[in-house]
XYZ file of C-alpha atoms in Angstrom:
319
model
C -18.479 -14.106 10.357
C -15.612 -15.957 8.528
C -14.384 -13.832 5.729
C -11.580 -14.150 2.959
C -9.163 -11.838 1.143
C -7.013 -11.879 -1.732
C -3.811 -9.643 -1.204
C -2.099 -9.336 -5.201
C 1.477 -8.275 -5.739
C 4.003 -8.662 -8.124
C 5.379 -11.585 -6.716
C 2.490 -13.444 -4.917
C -0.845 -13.779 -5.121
C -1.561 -14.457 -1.059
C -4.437 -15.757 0.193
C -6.347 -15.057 4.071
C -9.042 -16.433 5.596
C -9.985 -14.782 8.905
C -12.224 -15.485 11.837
C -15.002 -13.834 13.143
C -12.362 -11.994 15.348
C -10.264 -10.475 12.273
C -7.483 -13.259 13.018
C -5.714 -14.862 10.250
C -6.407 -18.412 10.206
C -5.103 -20.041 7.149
C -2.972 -18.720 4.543
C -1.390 -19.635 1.502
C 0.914 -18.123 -1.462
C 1.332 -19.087 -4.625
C 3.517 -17.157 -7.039
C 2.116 -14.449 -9.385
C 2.303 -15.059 -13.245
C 3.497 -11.985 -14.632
C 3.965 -12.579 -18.168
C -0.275 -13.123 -19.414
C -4.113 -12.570 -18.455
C -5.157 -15.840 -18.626
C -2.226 -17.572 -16.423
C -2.734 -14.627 -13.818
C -6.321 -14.892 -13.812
C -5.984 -18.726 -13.303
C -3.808 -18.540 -10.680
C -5.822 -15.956 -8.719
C -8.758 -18.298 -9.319
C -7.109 -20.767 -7.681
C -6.696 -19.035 -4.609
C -10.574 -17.954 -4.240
C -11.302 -21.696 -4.705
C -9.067 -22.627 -2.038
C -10.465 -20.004 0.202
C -13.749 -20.785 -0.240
C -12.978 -24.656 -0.196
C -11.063 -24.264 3.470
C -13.992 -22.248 4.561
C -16.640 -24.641 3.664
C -18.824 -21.569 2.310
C -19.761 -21.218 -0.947
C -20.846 -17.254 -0.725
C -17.804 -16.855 1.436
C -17.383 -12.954 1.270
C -13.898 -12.163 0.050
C -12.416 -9.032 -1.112
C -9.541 -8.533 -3.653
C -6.859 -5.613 -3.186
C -5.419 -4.879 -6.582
C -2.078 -2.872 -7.088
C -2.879 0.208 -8.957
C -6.265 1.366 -9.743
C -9.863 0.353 -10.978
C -11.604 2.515 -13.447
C -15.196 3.452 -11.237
C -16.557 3.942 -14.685
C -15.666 0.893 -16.517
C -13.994 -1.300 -14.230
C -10.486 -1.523 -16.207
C -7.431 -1.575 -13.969
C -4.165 -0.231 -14.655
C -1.138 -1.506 -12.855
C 2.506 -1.867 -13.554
C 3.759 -5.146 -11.939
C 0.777 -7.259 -12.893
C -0.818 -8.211 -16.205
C -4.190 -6.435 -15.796
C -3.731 -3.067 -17.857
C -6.860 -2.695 -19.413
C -8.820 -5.658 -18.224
C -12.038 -6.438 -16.204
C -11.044 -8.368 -13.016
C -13.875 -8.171 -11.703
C -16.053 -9.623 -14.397
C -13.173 -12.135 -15.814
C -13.570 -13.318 -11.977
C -17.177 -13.521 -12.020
C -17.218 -15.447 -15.519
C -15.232 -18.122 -13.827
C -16.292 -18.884 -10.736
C -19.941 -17.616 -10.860
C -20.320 -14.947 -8.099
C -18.846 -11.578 -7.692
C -16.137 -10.006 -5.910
C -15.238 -7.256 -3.923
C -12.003 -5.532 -5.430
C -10.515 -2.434 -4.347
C -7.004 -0.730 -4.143
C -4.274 -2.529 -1.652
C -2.601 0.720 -0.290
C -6.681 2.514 0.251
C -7.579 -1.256 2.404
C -4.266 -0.967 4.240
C -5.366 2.244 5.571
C -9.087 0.774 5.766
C -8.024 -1.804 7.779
C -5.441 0.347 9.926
C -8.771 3.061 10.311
C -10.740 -0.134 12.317
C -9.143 -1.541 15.014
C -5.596 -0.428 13.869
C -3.138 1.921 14.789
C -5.313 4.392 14.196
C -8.514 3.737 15.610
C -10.726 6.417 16.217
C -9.544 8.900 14.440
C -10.979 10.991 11.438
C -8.072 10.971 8.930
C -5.367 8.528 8.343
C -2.601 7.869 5.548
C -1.350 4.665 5.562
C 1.675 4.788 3.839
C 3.500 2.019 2.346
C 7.155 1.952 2.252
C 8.352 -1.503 0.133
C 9.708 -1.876 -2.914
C 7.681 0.890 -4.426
C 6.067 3.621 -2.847
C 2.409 3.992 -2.545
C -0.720 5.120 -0.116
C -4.301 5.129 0.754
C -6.699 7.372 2.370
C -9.584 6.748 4.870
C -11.901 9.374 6.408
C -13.821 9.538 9.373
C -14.341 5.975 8.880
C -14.992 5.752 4.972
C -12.505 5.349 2.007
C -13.696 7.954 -0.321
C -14.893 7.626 -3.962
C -11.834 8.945 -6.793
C -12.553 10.360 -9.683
C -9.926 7.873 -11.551
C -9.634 5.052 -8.882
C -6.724 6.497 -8.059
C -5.203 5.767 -4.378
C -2.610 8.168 -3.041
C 0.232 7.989 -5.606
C 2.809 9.702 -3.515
C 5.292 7.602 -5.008
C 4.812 9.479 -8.227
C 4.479 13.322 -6.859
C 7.781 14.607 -7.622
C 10.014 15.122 -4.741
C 10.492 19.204 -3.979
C 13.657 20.710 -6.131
C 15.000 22.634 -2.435
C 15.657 18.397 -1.452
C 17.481 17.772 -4.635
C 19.535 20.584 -4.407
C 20.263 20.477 -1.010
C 21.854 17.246 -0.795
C 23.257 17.061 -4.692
C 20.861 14.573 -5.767
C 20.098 14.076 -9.515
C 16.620 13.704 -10.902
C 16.527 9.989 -11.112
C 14.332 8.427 -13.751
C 11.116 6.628 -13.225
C 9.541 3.659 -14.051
C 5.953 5.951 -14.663
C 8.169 7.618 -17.079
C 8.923 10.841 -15.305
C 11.780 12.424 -12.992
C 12.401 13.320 -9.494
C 9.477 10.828 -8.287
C 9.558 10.551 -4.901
C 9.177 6.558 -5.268
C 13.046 6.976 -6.441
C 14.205 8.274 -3.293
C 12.448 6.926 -0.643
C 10.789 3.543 -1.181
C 12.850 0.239 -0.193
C 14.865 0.603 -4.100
C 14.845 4.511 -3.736
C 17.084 3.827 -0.169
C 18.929 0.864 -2.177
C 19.910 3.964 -4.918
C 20.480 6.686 -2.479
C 23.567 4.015 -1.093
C 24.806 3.157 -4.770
C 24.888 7.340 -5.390
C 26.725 8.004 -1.957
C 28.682 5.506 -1.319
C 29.959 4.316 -4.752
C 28.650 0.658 -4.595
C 25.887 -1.338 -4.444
C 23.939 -2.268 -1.221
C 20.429 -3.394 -0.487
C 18.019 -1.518 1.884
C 18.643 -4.377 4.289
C 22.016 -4.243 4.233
C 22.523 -0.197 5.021
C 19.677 -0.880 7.856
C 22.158 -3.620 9.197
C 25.061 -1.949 8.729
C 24.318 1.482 10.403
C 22.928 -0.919 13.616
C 27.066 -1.961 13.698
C 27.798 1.487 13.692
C 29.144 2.099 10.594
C 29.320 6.303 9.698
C 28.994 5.807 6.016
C 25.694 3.688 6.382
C 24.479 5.761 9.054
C 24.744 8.881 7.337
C 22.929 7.319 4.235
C 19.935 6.769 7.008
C 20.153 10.154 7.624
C 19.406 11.703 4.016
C 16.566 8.986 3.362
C 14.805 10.455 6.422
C 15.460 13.853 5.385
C 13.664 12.989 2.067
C 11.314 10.746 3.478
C 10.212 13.572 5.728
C 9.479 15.673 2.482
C 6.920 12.687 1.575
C 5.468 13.453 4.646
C 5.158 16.737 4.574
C 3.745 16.697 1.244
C 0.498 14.478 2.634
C 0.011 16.302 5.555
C -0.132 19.812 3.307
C -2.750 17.791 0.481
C -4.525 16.036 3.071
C -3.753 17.354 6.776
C -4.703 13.765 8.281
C -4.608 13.059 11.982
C -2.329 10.121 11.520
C -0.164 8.529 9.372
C 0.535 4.702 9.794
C 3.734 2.967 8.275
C 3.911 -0.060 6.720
C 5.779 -1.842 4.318
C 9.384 -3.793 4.655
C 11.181 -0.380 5.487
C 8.993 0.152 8.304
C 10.602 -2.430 10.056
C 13.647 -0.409 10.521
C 14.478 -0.159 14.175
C 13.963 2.881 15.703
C 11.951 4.704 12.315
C 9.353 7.131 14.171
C 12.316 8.440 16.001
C 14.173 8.661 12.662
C 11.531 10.556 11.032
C 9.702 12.347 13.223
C 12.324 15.202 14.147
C 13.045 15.949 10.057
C 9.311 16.368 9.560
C 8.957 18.552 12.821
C 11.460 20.913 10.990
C 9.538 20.733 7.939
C 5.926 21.572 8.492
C 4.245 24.812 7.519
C 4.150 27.923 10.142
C 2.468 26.459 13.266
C 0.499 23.692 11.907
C 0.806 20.445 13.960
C 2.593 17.437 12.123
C 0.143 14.325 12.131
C 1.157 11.829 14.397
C 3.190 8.506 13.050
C 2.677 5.045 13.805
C 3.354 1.437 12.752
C 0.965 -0.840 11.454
C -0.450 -2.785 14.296
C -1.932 -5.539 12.075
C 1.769 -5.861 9.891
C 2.051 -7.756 6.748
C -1.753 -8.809 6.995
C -3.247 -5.356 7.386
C -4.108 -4.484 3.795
C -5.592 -8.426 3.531
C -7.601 -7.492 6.810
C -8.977 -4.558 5.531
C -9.963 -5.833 2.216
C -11.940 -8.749 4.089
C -13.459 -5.924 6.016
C -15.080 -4.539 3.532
C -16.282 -7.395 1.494
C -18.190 -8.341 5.090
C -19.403 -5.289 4.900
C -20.819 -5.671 1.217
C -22.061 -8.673 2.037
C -23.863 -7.242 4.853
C -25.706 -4.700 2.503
C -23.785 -1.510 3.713
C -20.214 -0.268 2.710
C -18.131 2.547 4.292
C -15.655 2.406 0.726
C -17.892 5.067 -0.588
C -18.812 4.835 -4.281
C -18.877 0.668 -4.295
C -20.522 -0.396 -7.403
C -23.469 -2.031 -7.829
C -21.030 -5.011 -9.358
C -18.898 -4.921 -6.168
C -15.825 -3.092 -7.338
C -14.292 -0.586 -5.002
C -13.076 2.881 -6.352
């Protein structure tokens, strides 16, 4: 069965329509309005129309990952990059075009998608952890994404990285965007690795470029790599003692770093609690297009009549 998905972000609004085989076959990006509803909600819009037009399929079944969360109560999403705080995407969607949509959480469908013919296939828990820009996860088990309270996904990125880490290496509580301290988000997301530089080494540099410049060999750079992984490794710590999964699966720009699972696995070994045994780490198999993939997944499933995101509304919005 052909199926569509929607993948939203602060910059794009990208479009997938997959085979019967989970294989991207089209895809298309148009830029995300930030600024108002309406634009956004035009622009997204746009790309279901296109989807369904390039499918030839009126009821296509897409699904819609949304950064943030959706209210299982209400259906009011909160997110910071995207102008949908207190809206109904679901319904502004359906008052459009007609039909409903499946929407649910980007970072829970990444792991979703990652859970079902993914890196980690067959097993009963999995984290898929995002490490972009931001910082950010999702949660599947034995199969199912479970119902939250609040719609929330797995905000690691705002859990507060442990005071022994700041101490250790001289860090200062950096300030959030969420309007806290300390978030782990600061430290070890794609920006948190660009600040970590800037506070070491006394000028600016990208993520990219300390990535690039520790492959030449250079100490400084290298030794930058070396604390991120150290605090990274307290991230991943911090899911394994909250939700003890089997695996957690990497994703995100940063994951791309050569050599990462042998970067991160030794700090984490160090780390864990007593005797326990750390989960295992792996890299997205499906890449950029996993949380897309899983999203489509599920709205097949809706479509279908059954759901394994537990708690889907009668409406069909995930949370």
């Amino acid at each position: 069965m052909t199926s569509g998905a929607i993948d939203l972000g602060g910059t794009k609004i990208e479009a997938r329509l997959f085979d019967g085989a989970m294989t991207t076959v089209e895809m298309r990006r148009v830029p995300t309005p930030v600024e108002e509803f309406d634009s956004f909600m035009t622009a997204l819009a746009g790309q279901v129309g296109w989807l369904i037009e390039r499918a030839d399929a009126p009821h296509l079944p897409i699904g819609i990952g949304l950064p943030g969360l959706i209210d299982p109560d209400t259906g009011l999403s909160f997110a910071s990059n995207v102008p949908i705080s207190g809206r109904n995407v679901r319904a502004a969607l359906a008052e459009r075009l007609g039909r409903d949509f499946v929407l649910g959480n980007d970072c829970m469908s990444f792991a979703y998608s990652e859970a079902h013919g993914g890196a980690a296939d067959g097993e009963a828990g999995v984290v898929g952890l995002i490490l972009g820009t931001g910082l950010g996860a999702g949660f599947c088990l034995d199969g199912r994404v479970p119902r939250r309270r609040n719609g929330l996904a797995v905000e690691i990125g705002h859990v507060g990285m442990p005071a022994r880490a700041l101490s250790r290496f001289g860090l200062p509580e950096w300030r959030c965007g969420c309007g806290k301290s300390g978030c782990m988000e600061r430290y070890v997301s794609g920006s948190g690795l660009a600040a970590l530089a800037a506070h070491r080494l006394g000028r600016p540099a990208t993520a990219l470029e300390i990535v690039e410049r520790a492959g030449a060999g250079e100490a400084a750079a290298e030794a930058v790599l070396t604390l991120w992984a150290e605090l990274t490794a307290e991230c991943l710590l911090t899911l394994q003692l909250v939700l003890d999964p089997d695996c957690i699966v990497l994703g995100g720009g940063l994951s791309k770093m050569p050599d990462i699972l042998a970067r991160l696995e030794p700090p984490l070994a160090g780390l864990v609690l007593g005797r326990t045994r750390p989960p295992a780490l792996r890299l997205a198999r499906h890449g950029d297009s996993s949380g897309a993939r899983g999203m489509a997944l599920l709205a097949r499933e809706a479509q279908g009549g059954f759901s394994n995101f537990a708690g889907l509304s009668e409406g069909g919005s995930l949370a």
